[in-house]
PDB file of C-alpha atoms in Angstrom:
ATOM      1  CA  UNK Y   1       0.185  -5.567  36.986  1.00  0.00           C
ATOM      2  CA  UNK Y   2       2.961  -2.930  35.439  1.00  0.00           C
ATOM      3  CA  UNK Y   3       1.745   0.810  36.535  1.00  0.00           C
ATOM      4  CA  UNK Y   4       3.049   4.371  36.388  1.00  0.00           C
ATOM      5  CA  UNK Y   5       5.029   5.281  40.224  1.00  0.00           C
ATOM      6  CA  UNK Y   6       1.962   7.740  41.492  1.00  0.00           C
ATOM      7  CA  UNK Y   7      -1.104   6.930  39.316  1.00  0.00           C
ATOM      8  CA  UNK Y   8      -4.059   7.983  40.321  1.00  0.00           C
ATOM      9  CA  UNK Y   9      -5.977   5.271  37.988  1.00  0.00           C
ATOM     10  CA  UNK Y  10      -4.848   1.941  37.932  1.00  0.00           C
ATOM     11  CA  UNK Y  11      -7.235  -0.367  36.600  1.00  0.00           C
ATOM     12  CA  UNK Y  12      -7.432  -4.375  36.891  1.00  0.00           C
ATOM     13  CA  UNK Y  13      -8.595  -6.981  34.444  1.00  0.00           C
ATOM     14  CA  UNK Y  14     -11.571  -9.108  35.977  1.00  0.00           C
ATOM     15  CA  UNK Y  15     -14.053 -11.706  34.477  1.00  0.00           C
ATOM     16  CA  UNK Y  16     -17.173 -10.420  33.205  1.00  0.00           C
ATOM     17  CA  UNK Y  17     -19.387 -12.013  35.993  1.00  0.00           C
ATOM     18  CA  UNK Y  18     -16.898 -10.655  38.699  1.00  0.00           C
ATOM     19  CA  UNK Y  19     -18.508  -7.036  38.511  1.00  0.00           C
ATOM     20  CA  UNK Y  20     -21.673  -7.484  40.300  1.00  0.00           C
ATOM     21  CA  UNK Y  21     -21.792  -6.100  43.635  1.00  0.00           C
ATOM     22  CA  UNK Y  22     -22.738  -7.319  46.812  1.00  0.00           C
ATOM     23  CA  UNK Y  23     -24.261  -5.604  49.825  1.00  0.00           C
ATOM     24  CA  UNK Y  24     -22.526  -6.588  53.385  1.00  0.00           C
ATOM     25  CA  UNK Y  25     -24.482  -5.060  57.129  1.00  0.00           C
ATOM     26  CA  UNK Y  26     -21.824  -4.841  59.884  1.00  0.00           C
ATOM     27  CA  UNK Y  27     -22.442  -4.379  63.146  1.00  0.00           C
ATOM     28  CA  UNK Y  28     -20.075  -4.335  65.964  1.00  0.00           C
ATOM     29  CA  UNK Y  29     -20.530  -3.533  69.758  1.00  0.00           C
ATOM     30  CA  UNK Y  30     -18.186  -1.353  72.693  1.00  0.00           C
ATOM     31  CA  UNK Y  31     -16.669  -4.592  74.015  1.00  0.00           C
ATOM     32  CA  UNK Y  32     -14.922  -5.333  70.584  1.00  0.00           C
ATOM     33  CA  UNK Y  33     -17.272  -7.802  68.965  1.00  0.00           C
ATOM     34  CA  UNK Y  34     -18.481  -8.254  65.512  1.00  0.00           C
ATOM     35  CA  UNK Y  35     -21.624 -10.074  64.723  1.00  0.00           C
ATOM     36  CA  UNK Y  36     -21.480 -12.467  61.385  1.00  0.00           C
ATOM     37  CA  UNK Y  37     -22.282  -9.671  58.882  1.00  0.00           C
ATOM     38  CA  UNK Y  38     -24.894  -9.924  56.936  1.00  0.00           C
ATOM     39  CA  UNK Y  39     -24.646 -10.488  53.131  1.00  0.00           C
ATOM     40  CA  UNK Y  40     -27.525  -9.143  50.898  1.00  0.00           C
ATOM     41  CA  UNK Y  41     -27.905 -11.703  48.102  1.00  0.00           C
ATOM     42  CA  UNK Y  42     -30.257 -10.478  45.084  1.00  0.00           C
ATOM     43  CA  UNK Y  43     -31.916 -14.022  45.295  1.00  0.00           C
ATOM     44  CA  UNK Y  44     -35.799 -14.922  46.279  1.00  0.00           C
ATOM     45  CA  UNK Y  45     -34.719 -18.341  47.156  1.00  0.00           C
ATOM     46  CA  UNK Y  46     -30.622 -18.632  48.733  1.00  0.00           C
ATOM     47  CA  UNK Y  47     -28.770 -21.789  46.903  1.00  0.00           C
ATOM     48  CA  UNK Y  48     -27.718 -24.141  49.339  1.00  0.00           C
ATOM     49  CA  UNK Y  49     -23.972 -24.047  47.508  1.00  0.00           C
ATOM     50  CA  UNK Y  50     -24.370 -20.095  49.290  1.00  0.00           C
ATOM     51  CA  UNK Y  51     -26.122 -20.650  52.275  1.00  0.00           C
ATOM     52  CA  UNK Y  52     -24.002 -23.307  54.014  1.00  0.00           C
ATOM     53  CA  UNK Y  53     -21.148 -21.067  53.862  1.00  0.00           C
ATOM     54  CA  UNK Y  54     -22.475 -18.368  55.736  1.00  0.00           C
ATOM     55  CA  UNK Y  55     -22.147 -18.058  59.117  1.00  0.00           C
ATOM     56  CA  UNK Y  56     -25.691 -17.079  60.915  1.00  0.00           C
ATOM     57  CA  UNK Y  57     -25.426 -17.141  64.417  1.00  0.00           C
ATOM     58  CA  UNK Y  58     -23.835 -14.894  67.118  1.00  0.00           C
ATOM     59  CA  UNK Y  59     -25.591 -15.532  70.707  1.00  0.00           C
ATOM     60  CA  UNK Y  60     -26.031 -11.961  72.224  1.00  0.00           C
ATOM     61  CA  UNK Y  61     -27.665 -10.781  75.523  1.00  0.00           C
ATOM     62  CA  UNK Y  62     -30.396  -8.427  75.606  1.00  0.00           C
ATOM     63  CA  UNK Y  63     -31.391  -5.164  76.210  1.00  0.00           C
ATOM     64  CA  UNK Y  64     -29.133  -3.885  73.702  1.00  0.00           C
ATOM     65  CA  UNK Y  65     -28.678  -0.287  72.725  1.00  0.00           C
ATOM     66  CA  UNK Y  66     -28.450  -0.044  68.848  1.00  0.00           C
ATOM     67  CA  UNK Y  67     -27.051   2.842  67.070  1.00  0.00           C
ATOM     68  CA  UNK Y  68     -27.822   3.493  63.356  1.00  0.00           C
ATOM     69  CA  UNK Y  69     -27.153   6.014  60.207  1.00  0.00           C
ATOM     70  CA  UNK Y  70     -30.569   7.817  60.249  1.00  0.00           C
ATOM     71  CA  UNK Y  71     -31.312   6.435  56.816  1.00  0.00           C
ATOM     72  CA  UNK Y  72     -35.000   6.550  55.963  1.00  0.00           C
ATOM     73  CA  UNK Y  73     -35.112   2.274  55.977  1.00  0.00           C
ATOM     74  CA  UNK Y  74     -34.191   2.435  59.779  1.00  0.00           C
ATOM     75  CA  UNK Y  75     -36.621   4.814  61.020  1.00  0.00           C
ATOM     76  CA  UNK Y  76     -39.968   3.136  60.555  1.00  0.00           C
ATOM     77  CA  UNK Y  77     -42.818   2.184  62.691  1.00  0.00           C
ATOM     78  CA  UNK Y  78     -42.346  -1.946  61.610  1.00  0.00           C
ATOM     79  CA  UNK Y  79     -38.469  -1.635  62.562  1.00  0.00           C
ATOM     80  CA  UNK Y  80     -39.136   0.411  65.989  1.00  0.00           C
ATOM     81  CA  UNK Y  81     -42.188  -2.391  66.733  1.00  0.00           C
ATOM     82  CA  UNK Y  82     -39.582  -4.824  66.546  1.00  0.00           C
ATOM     83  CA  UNK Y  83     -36.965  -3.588  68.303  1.00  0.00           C
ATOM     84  CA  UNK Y  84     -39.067  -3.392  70.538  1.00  0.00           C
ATOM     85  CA  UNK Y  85     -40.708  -6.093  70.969  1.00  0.00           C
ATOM     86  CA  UNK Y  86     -36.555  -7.320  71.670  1.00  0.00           C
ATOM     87  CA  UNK Y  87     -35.428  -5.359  74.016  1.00  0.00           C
ATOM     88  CA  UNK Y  88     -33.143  -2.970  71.390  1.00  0.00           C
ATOM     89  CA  UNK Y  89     -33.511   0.482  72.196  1.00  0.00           C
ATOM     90  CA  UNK Y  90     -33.152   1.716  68.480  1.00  0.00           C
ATOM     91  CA  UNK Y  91     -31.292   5.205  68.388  1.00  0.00           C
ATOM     92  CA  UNK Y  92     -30.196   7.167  64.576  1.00  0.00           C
ATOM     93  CA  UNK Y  93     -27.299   9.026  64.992  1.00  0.00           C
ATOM     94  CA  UNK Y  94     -27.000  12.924  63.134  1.00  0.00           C
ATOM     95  CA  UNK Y  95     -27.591  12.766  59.450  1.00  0.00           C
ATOM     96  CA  UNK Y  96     -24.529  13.461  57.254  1.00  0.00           C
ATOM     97  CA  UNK Y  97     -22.089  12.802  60.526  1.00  0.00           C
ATOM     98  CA  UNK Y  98     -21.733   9.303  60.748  1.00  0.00           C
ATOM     99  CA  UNK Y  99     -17.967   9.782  59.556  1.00  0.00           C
ATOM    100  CA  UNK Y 100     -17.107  11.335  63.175  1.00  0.00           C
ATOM    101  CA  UNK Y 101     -20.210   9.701  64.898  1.00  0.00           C
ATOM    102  CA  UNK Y 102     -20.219   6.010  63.748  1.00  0.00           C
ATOM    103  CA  UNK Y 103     -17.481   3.623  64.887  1.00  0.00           C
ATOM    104  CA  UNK Y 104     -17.682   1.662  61.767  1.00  0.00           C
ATOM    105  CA  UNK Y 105     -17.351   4.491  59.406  1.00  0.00           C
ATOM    106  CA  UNK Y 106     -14.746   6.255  62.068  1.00  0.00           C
ATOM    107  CA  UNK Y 107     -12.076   3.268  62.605  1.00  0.00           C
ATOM    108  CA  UNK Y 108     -13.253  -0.265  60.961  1.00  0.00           C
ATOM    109  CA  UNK Y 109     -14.059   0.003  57.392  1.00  0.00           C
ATOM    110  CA  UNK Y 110     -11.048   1.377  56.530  1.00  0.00           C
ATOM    111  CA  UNK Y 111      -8.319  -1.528  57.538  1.00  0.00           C
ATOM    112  CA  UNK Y 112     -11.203  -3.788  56.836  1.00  0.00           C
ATOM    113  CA  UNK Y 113     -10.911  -3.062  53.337  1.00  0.00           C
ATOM    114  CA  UNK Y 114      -7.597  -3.421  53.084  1.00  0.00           C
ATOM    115  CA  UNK Y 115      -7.671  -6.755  54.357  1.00  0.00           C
ATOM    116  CA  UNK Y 116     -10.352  -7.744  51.810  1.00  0.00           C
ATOM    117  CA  UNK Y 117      -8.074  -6.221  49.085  1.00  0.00           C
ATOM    118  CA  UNK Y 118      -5.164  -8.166  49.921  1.00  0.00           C
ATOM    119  CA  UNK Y 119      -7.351 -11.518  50.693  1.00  0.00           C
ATOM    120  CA  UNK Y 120      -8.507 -11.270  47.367  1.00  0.00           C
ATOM    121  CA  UNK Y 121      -5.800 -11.145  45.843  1.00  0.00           C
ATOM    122  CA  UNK Y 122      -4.273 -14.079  47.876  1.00  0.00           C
ATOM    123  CA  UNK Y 123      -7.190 -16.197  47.481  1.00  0.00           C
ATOM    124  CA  UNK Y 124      -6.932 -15.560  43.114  1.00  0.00           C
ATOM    125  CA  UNK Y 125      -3.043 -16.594  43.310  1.00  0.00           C
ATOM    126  CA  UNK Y 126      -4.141 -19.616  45.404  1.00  0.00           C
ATOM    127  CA  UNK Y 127      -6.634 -20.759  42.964  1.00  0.00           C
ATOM    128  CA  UNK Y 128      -4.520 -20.105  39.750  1.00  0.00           C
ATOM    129  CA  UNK Y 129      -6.596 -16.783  39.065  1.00  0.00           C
ATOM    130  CA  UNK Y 130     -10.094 -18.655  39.659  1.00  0.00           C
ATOM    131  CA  UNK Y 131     -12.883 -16.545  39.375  1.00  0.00           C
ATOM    132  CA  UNK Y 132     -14.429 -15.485  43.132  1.00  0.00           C
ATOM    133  CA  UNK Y 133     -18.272 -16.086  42.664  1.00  0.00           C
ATOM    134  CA  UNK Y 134     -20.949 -15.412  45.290  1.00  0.00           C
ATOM    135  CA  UNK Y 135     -20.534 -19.047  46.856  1.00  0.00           C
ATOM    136  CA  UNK Y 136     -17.024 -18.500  47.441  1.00  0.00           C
ATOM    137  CA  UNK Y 137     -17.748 -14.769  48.747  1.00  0.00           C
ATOM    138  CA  UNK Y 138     -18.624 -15.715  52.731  1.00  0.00           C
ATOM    139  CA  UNK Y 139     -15.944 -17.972  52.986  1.00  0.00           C
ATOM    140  CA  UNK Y 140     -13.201 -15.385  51.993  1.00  0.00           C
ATOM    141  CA  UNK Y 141     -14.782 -12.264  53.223  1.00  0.00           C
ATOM    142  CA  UNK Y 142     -14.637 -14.497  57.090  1.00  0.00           C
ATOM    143  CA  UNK Y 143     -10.856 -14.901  55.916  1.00  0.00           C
ATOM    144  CA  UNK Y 144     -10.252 -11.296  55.642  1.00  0.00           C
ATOM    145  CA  UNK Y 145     -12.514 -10.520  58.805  1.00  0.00           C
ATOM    146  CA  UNK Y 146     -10.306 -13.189  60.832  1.00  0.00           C
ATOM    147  CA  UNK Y 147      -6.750 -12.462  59.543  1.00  0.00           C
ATOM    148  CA  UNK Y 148      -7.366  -9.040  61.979  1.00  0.00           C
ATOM    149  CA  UNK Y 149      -7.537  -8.359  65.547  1.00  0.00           C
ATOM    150  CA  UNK Y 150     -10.163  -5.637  65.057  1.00  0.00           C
ATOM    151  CA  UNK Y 151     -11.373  -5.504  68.824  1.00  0.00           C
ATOM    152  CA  UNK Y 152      -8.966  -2.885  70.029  1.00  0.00           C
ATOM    153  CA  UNK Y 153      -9.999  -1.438  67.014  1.00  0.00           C
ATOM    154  CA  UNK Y 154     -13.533  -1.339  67.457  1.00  0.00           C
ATOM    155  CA  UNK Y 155     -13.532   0.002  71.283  1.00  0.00           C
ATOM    156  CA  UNK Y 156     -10.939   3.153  70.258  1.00  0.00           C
ATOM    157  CA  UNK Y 157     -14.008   3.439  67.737  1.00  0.00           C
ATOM    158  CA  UNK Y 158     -16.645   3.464  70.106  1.00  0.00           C
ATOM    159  CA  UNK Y 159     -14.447   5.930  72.316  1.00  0.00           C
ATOM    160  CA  UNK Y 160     -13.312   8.384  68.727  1.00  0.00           C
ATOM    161  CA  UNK Y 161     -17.354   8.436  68.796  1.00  0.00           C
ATOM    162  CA  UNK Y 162     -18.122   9.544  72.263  1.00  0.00           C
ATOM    163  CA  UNK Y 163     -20.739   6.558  72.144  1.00  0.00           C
ATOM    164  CA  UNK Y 164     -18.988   4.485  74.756  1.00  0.00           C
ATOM    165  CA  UNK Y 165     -18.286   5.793  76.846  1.00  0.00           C
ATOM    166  CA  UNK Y 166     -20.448   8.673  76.477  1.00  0.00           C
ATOM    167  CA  UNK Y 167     -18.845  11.858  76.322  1.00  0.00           C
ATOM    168  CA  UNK Y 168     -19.340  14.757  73.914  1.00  0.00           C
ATOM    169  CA  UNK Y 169     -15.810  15.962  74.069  1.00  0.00           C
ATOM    170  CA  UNK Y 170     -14.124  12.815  71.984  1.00  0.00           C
ATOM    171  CA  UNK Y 171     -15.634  13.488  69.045  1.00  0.00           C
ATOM    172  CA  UNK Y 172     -13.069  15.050  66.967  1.00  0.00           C
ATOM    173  CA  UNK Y 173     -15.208  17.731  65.298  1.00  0.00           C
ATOM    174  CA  UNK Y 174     -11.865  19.429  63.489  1.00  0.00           C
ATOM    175  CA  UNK Y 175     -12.839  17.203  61.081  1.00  0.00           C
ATOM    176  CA  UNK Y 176     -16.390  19.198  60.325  1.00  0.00           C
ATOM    177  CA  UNK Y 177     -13.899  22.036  60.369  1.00  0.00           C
ATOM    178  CA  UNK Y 178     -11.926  21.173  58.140  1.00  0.00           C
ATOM    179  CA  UNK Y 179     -14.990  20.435  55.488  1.00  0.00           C
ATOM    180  CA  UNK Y 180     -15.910  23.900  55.668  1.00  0.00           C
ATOM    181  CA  UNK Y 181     -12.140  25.524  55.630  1.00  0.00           C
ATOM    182  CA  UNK Y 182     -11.827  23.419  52.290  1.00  0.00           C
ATOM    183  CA  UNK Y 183     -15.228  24.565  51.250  1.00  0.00           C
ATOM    184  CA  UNK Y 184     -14.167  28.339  51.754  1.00  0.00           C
ATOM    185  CA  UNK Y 185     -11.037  27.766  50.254  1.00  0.00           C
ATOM    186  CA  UNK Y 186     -12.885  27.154  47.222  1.00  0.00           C
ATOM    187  CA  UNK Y 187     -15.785  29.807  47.260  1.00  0.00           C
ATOM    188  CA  UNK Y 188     -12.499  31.773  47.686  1.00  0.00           C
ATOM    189  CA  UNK Y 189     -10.872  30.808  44.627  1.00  0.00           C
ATOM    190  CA  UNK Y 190     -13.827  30.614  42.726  1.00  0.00           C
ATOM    191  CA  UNK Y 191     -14.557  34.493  43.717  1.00  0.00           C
ATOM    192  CA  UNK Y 192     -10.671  35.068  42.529  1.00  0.00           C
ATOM    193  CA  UNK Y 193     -11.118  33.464  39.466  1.00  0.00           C
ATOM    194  CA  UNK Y 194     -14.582  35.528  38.699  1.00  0.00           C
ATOM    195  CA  UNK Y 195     -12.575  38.258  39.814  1.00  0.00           C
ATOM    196  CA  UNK Y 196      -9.497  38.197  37.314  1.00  0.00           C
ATOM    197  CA  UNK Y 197     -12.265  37.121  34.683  1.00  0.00           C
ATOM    198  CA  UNK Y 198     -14.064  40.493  34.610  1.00  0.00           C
ATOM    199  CA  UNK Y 199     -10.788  42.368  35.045  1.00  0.00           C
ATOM    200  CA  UNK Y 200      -9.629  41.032  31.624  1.00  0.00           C
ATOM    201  CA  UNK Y 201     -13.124  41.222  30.162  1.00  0.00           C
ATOM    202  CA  UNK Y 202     -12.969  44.658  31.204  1.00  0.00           C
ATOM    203  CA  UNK Y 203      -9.290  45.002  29.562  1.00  0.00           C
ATOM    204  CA  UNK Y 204     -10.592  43.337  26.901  1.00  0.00           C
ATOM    205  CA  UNK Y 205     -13.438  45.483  26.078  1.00  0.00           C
ATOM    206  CA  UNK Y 206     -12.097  49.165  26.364  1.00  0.00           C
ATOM    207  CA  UNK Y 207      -9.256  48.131  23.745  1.00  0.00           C
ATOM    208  CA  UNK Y 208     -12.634  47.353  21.137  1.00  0.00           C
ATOM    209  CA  UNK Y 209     -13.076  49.300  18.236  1.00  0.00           C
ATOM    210  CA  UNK Y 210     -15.667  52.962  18.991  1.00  0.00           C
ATOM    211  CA  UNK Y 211     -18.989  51.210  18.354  1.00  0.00           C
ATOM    212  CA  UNK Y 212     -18.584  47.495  18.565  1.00  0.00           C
ATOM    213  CA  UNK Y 213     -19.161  46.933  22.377  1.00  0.00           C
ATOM    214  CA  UNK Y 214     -22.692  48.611  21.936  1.00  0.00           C
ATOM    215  CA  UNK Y 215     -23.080  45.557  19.109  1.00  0.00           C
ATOM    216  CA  UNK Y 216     -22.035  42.743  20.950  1.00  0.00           C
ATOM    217  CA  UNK Y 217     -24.345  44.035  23.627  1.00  0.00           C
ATOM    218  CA  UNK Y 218     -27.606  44.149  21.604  1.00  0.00           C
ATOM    219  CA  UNK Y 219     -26.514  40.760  19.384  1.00  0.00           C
ATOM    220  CA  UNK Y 220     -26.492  39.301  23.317  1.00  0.00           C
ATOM    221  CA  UNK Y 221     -29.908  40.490  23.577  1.00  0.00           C
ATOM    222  CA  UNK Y 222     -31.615  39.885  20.908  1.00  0.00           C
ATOM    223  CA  UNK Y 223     -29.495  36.120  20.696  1.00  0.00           C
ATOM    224  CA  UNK Y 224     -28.242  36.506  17.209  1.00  0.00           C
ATOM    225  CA  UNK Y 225     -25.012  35.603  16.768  1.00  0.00           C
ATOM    226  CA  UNK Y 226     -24.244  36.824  13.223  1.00  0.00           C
ATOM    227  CA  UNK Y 227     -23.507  40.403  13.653  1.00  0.00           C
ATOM    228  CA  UNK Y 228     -21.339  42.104  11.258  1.00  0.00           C
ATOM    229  CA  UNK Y 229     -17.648  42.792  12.884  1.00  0.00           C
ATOM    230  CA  UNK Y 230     -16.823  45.247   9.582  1.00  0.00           C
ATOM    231  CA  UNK Y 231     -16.952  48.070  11.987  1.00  0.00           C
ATOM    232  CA  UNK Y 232     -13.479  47.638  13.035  1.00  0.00           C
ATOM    233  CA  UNK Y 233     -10.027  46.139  14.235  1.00  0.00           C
ATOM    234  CA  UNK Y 234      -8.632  45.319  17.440  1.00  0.00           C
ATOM    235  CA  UNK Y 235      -5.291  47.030  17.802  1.00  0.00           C
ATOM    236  CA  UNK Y 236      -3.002  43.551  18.445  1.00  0.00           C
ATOM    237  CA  UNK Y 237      -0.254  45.747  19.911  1.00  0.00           C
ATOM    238  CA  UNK Y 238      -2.511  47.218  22.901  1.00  0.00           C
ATOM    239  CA  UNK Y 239      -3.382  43.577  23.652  1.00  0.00           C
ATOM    240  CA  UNK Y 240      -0.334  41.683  26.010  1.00  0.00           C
ATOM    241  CA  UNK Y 241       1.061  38.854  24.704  1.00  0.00           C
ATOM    242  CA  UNK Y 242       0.894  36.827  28.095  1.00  0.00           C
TER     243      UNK Y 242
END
């Protein structure tokens, strides 16, 4: 692919039945481990051609401690039964703060994608520009997960998060700070702009003809927008060029 230095938008060429997504769970723990993800197939009956290429086990000991997003599908009374009925003490982090609470969110998803990027693309040049379809999608998504050494990663995650181990003070919460300096910033400007809006409306409207303003006004009102504008001219030379 030929693109502009700097584009924003660059777009790739894929085969019609390539643009279906896929949902994939992660879950990783403080030592540095990642369990087989999980791949949502929309299927009511998995192929076999899918199903023998997906990994399914990952022997872990119990009690575990099991953090999660808050969403609405984790906090239900089936879900907490069953956690606890195993041994998983089921705790939802903050809503809206999983990006400086969650270790996935904080340090793995973001070098994981790259890797899946570039396997991609590696796995298309090694199959003469083949088509990846959901059989295939296991096998090279365990390709990108094992060209890294994420377990360094994933503990500096756990410790970004305060989760493990526990402390308050590692949580870098500039990064809430920041949201809301960006968020003033732009009430900010927004107010400026309002603000240089009415002073040329204002500009605008004493250089009207005696008698118009009052028109405009009660054409507003009354929402007709045919009113006559014989009453006058606006004098072009009390108007700035710029």
């Amino acid at each position: 692919m030929i693109a502009r230095k700097g584009a924003r938008s660059v777009y790739k060429v894929v085969n019609g039945n390539e643009k279906e997504c896929l949902t994939v769970l992660f879950m990783v723990n403080a030592a540095g481990v990642m369990a087989p993800p999980m791949v949502m197939y929309w299927y009511q009956r998995i192929p076999a051609s899918v199903a023998r290429n997906v990994p399914k086990e990952n022997n872990d000991e119990f009690p575990v401690v099991l953090y999660v997003d808050g969403h609405s599908s984790h906090c239900t009374m089936p879900l907490s039964e069953f956690c606890r009925d195993h041994q998983i003490e089921l705790i939802a982090l903050y809503p809206n703060a999983t990006h400086i609470l969650q270790p996935l969110d904080v340090a793995v998803f973001h070098p994981l994608k790259s890797s899946w990027k570039i396997t991609v693309n590696k796995w298309r040049l090694d199959h003469d520009g083949d088509r990846l379809t959901k059989d295939k999608f296991a096998p090279v998504l365990k390709t990108a997960i094992d060209s890294m050494d994420l377990t360094g990663t994933i503990i500096r995650g756990f410790a970004s998060c305060g989760l493990f181990p526990f402390s308050a003070n590692a949580v870098d919460f500039d990064v809430l700070r920041k949201g809301l300096k960006e968020r003033k910033s732009k009430e900010d400007n927004e107010v400026e702009s309002q603000a240089e809006d009415t002073k040329f409306l204002k500009f605008f409207e004493e250089r009207l003809p005696a008698g118009l303003l009052p028109e405009f006004i009660e054409s507003e009102r009354i929402g007709y927008d045919k009113m006559s504008v014989d009453s006058g001219t606006i004098d072009d030379a009390a108007v700035p060029s710029e």
